[in-house]
Coordinates of C-alpha atoms in Angstrom, one line a residue:
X1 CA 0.0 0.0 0.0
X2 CA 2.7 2.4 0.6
X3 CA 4.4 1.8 -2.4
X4 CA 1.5 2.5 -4.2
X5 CA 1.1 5.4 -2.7
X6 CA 4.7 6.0 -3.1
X7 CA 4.2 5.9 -7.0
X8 CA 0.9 7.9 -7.1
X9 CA 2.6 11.3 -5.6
X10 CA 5.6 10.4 -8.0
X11 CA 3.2 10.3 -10.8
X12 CA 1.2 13.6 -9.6
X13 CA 4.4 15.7 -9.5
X14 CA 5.5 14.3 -12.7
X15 CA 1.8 15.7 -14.2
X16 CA 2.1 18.8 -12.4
X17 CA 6.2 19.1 -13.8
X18 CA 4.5 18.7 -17.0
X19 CA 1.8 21.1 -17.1
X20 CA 4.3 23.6 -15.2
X21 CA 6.4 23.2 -18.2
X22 CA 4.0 23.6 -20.3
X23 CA 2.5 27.0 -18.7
X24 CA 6.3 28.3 -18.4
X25 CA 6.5 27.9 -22.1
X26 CA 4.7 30.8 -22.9
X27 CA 6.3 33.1 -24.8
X28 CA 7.0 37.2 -24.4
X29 CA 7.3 39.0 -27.5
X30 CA 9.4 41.7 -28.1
X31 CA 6.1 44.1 -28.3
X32 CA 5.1 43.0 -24.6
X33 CA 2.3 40.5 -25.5
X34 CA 2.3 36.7 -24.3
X35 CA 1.7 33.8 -26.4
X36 CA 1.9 29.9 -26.4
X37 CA 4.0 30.3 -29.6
X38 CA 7.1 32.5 -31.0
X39 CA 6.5 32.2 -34.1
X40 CA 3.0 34.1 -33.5
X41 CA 5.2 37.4 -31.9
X42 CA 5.4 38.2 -35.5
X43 CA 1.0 38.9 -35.5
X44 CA 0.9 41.1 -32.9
X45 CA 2.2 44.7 -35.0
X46 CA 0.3 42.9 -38.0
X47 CA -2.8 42.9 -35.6
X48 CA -2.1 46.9 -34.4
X49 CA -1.6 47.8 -38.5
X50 CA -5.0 46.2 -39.2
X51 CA -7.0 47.4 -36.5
X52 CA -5.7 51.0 -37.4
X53 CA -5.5 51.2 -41.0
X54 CA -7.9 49.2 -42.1
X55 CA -10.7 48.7 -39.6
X56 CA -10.7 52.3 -38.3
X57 CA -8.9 51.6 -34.7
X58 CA -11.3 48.6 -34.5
X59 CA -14.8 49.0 -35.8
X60 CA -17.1 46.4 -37.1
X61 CA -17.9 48.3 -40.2
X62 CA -17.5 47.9 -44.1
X63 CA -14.6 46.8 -44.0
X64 CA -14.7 44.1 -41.6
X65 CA -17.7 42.8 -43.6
X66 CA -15.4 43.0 -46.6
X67 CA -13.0 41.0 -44.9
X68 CA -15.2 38.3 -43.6
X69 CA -16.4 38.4 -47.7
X70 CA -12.8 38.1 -48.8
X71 CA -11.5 35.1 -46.6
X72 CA -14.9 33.1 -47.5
X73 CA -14.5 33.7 -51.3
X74 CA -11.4 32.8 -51.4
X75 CA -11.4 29.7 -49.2
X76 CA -14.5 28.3 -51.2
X77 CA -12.2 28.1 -54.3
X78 CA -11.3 24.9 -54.8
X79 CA -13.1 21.4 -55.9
X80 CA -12.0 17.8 -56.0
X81 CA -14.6 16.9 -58.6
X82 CA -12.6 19.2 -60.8
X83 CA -9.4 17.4 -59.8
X84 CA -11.2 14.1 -60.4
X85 CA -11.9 15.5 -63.8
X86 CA -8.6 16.2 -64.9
X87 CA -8.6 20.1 -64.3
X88 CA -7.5 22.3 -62.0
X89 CA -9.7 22.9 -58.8
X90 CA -8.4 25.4 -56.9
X91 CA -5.9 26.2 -54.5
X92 CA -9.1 26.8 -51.8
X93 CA -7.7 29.1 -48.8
X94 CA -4.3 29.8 -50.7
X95 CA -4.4 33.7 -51.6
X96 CA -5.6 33.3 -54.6
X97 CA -8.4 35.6 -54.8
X98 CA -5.5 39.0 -54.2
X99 CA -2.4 37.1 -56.0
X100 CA -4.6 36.5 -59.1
X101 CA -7.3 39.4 -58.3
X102 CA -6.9 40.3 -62.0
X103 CA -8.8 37.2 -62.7
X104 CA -11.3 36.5 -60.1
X105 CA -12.3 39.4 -59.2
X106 CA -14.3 39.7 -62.8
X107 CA -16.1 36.7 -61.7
X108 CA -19.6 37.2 -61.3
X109 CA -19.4 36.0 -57.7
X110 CA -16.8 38.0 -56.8
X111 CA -18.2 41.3 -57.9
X112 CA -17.0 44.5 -55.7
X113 CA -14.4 42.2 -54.0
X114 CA -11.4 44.3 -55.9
X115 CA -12.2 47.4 -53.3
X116 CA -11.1 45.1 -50.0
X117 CA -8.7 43.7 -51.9
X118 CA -6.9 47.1 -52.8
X119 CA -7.3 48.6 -49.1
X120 CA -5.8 45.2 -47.6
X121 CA -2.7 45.0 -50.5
X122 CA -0.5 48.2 -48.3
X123 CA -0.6 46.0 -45.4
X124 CA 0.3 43.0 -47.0
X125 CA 3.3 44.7 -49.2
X126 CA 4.3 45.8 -45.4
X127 CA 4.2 42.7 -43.9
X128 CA 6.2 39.3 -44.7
X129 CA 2.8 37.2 -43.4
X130 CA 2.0 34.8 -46.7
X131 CA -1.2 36.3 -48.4
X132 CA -3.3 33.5 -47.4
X133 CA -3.1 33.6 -44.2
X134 CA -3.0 37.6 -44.0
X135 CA -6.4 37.1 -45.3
X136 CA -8.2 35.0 -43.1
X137 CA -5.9 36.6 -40.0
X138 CA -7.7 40.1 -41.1
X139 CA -10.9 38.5 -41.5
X140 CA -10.5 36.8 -37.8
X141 CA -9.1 40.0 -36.6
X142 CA -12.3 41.7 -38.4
X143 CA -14.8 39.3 -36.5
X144 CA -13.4 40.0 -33.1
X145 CA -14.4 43.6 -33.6
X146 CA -18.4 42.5 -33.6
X147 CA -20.3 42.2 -30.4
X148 CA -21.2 39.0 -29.7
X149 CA -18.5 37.1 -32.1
X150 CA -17.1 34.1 -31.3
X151 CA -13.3 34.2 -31.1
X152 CA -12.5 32.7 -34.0
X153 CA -8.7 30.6 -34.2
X154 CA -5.7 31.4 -36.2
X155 CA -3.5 29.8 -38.0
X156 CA -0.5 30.5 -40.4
X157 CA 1.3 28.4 -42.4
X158 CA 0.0 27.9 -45.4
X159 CA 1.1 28.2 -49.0
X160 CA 0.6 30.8 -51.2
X161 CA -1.2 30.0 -54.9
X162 CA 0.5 29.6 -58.0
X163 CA -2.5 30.1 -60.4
X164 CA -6.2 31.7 -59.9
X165 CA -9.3 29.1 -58.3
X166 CA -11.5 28.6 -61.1
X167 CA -14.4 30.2 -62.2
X168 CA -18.3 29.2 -60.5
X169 CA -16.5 27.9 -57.2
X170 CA -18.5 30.3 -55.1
X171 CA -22.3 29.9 -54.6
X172 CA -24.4 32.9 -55.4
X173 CA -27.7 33.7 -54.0
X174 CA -29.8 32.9 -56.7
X175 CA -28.8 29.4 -56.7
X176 CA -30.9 26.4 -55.5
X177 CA -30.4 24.6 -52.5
X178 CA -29.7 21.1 -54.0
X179 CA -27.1 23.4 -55.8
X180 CA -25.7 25.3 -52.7
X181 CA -25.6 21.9 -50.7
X182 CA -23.1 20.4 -53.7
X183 CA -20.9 23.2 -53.8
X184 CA -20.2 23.1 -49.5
X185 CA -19.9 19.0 -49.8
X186 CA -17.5 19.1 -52.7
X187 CA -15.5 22.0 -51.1
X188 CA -14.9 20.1 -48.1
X189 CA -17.9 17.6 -47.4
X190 CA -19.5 20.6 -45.4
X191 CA -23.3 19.5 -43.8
X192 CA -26.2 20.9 -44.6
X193 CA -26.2 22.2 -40.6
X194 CA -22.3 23.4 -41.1
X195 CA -23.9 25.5 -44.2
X196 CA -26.2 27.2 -42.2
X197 CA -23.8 27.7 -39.4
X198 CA -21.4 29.0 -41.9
X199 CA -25.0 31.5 -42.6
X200 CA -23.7 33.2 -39.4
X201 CA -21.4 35.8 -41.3
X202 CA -24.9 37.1 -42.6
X203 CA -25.7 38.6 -38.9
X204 CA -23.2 41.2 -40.1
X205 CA -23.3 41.1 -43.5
X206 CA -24.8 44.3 -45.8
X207 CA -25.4 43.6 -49.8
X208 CA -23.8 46.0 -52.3
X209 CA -24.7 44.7 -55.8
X210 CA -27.8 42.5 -55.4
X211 CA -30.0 45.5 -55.8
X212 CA -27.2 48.6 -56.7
X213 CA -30.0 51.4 -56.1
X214 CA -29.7 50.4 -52.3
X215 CA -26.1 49.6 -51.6
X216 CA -25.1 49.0 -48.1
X217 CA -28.1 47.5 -47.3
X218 CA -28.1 45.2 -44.2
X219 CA -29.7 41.8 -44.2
X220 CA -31.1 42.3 -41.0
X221 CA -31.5 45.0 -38.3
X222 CA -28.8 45.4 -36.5
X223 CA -25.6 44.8 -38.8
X224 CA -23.0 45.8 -35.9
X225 CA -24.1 43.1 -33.9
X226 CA -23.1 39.4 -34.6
X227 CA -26.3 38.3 -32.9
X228 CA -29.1 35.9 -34.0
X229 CA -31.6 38.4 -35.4
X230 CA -30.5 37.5 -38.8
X231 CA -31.9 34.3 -37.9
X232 CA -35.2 35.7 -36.6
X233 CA -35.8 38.3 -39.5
X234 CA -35.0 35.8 -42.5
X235 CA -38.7 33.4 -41.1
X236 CA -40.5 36.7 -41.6
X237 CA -42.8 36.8 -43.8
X238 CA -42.0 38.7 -46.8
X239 CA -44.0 42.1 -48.0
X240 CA -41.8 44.4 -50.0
X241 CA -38.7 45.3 -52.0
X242 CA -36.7 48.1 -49.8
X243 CA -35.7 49.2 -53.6
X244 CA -36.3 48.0 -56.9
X245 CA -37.8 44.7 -57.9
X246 CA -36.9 42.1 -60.4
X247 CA -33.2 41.9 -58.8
X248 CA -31.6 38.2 -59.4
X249 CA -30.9 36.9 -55.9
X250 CA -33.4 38.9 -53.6
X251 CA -36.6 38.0 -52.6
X252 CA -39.6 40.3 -50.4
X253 CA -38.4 41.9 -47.3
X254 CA -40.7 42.4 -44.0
X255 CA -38.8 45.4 -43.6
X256 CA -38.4 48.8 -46.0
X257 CA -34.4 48.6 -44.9
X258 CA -33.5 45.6 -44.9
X259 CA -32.9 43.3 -47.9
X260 CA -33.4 39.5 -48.3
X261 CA -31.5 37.3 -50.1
X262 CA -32.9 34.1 -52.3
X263 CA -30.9 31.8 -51.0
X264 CA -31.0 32.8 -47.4
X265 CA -35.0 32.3 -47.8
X266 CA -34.8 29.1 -48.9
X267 CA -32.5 27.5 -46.6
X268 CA -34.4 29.0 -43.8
X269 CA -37.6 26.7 -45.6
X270 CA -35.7 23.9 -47.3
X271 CA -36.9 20.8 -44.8
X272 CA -33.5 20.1 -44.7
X273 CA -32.5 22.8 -42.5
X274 CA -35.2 24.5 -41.3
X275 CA -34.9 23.4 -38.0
X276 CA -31.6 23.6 -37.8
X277 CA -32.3 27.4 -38.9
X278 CA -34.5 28.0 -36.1
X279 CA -32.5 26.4 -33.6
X280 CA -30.0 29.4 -33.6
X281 CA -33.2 32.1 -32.4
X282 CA -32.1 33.6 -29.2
X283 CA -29.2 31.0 -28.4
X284 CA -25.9 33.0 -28.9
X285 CA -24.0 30.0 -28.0
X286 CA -25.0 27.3 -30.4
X287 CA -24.0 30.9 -32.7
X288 CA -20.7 31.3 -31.4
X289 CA -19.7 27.4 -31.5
X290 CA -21.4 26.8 -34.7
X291 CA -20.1 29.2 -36.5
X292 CA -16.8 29.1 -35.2
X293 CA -16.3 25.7 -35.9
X294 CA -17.8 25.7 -39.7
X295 CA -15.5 28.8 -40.1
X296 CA -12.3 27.4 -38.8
X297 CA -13.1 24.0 -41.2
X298 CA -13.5 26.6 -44.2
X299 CA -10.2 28.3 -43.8
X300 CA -8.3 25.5 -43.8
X301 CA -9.5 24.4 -46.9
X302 CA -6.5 23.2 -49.9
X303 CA -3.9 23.4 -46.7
X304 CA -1.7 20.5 -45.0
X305 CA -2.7 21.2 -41.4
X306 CA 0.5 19.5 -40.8
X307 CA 2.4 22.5 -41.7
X308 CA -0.4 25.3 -39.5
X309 CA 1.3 27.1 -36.1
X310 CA -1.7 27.7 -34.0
X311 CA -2.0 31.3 -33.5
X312 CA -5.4 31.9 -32.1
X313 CA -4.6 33.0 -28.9
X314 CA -3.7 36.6 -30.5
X315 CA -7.3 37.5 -31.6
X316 CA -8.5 39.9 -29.1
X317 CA -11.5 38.2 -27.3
X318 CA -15.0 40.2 -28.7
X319 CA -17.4 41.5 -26.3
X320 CA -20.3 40.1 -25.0
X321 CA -23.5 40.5 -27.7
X322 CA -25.2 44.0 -26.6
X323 CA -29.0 42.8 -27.8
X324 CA -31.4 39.7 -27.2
X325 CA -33.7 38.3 -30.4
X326 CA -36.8 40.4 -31.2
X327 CA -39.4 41.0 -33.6
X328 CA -38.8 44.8 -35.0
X329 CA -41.2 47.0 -34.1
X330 CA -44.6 46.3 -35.8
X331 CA -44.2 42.5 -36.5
X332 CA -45.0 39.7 -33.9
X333 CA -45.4 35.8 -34.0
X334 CA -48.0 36.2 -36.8
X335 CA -45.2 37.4 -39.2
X336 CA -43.4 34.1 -38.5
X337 CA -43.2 31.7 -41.4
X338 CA -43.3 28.5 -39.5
X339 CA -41.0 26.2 -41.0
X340 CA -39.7 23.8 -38.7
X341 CA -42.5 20.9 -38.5
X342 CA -41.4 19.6 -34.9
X343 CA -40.6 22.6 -32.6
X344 CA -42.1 25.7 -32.1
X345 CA -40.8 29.0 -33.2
X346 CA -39.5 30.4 -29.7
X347 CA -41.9 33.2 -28.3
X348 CA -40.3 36.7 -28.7
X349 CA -41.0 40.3 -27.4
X350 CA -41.6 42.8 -30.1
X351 CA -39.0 46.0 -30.0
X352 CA -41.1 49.3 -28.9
X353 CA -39.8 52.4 -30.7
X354 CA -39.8 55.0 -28.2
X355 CA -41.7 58.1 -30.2
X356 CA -39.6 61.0 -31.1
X357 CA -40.9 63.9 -29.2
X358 CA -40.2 66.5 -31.7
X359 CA -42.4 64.9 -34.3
X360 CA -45.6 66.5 -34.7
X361 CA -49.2 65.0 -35.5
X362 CA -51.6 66.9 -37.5
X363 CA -53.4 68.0 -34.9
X364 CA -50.8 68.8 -32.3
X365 CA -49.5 72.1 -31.3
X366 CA -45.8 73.2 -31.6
X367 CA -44.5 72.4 -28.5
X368 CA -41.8 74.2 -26.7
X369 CA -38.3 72.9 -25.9
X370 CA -39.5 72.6 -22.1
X371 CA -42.6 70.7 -23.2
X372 CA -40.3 68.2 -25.3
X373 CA -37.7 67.5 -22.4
X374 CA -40.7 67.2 -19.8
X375 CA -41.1 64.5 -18.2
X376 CA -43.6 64.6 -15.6

């Protein structure tokens, strides 16, 4: 009995020697910050040059959208059943989409991609980080700048491309869902669930070219926040066009400023993931978990893991999601197209607009500036 015991403490301060060693490991850069990796020193005045120069000391604006665009574009790029074919398939998270930018940028898919592209190429030039992975650090970077974002991981390491992906790699909106379903499984054998998780960016996202009358519009009501109301608003039931009809790729709208896209529409419907689609209302973490594992599977994509440094302690952590799921003011649970057959869409308050007490009726008198500020 003693010897046993003997040999358990030996065996507990061998663990604990271990798992000293491995917290002592950590490793302080040269620019102050701490992380599990040297190698990964090098991110930290790449990290300060994006946050200033390109997202505006850290918004999640444009450009952070942009970004988020870019690294998905060019990670889709690539396709075995090309390969299997005899042609080339794509590189998929390798660059390729700023290396060759001449090319893919005039793909349809790609339109309006050239302007991130061109604000992210001075940082690059400045910077010895290979393009592919500059792109999907800025995009991670971009992401941690959004409320309620997961903290999405990091690696570098991969290769840069040596020719452009091929054309019709990246699904567009207009496309079915049997189509949308190939692409993702012959990309990387993504799951009708890991698209829709992979949806997420949407929570963010604004549309530029789907209706060009109305750029910058958002695809739900709250764009700064990566929240689940994109989930919420796409089950509405449609009623307008928030510009001009007819536009391939965008379907009715509940709401006069906020677009919908075709394919967003239908996955919310398709029986396939419609519950899945619902599932994310109101529960930020199945967001957060989802997205950032269907994300990190994505930008990985064409790359020998066996060569990746595992960076993702250097993304800043995002702060906590500001906003709860609603119905915008004016809609309720009647709005709800119900498309999950076995669970209920979750009940939900409706957003009151406080009214704006400088805004006059037709009958009202002009009030004064004590009248508008009283509050008694």
């Amino acid at each position: 009995m003693a010897l046993k015991r003997i040999g358990f403490i030996v065996s507990l301060l061998a663990a604990l020697q271990v798992a000293k060693g491995a917290f002592t490991r950590r490793v302080m850069c040269d620019t102050g910050q701490v992380t599990a990796n040297a190698a990964c020193c090098a991110l930290f005045p790449i990290l300060e040059d994006i946050q200033e120069n390109l997202f505006n000391d850290g918004e999640c604006g444009e450009e952070v959208r942009e970004s988020l665009r870019l690294a998905f574009h060019d990670a889709i790029g690539i396709s075995p059943l090309l390969e299997e074919m005899g042609e080339f398939g794509g590189g998929g998270a390798d660059g390729s989409i700023s290396i060759f930018a001449d090319t893919e940028t005039e793909y349809a898919a790609n339109l309006g991609l050239d302007e991130i592209i061109n604000a992210q190429a001075p940082l690059i030039a400045r910077h010895t980080l290979p393009t592919a992975d500059f792109i999907q650090f800025a995009a991670a970077i971009g992401v941690s700048n959004c409320a309620g974002a997961p903290r999405l991981d990091v690696f570098i390491g991969r290769t840069d491309a040596t020719q452009a992906a091929p054309d019709r790699t990246v699904p567009q909106p207009f496309d079915t869902v049997n189509s949308i379903f190939a692409r993702f499984a012959d990309a990387g054998e993504f799951s009708p669930a890991q698209v829709v998780a992979l949806l997420a960016a949407h929570t963010i996202a604004t549309a530029d070219h789907v209706d060009p009358t109305i750029p910058g519009t958002p695809l739900d009501t709250t764009p700064e926040l990566f929240d689940t109301q994109f989930f919420v608003e796409t089950l509405l039931r449609g009623t307008l066009f928030p510009g001009t009809s007819g536009n391939q790729g965008e379907v009715t709208s509940p709401l006069s400023d906020e677009l919908r896209l075709q394919s967003d529409s239908l996955l919310a419907r398709d029986p396939r993931t419609a519950c899945e689609w619902q599932s994310f209302v109101n529960n930020q973490a199945k967001l957060q978990s989802a997205f950032k594992a269907a994300f990190g599977k994505l930008t990985v994509l064409g790359q020998d893991p066996n060569d990746f440094i595992d960076c993702s302690d250097v993304v800043p952590t995002p702060s906590a999601s500001e906003s709860n799921a609603h119905f915008p003011a004016g809609i309720t649970h009647d709005d709800v197209q119900q498309s999950c057959p076995t669970s209920a869409f979750p009940s939900l308050p409706t957003e009151i607009v406080a009214p704006d007490p400088f805004v006059l009726d037709s009958e009202s008198e002009f009030p004064t500036l004590d009248d508008a500020w009283d509050c008694n």
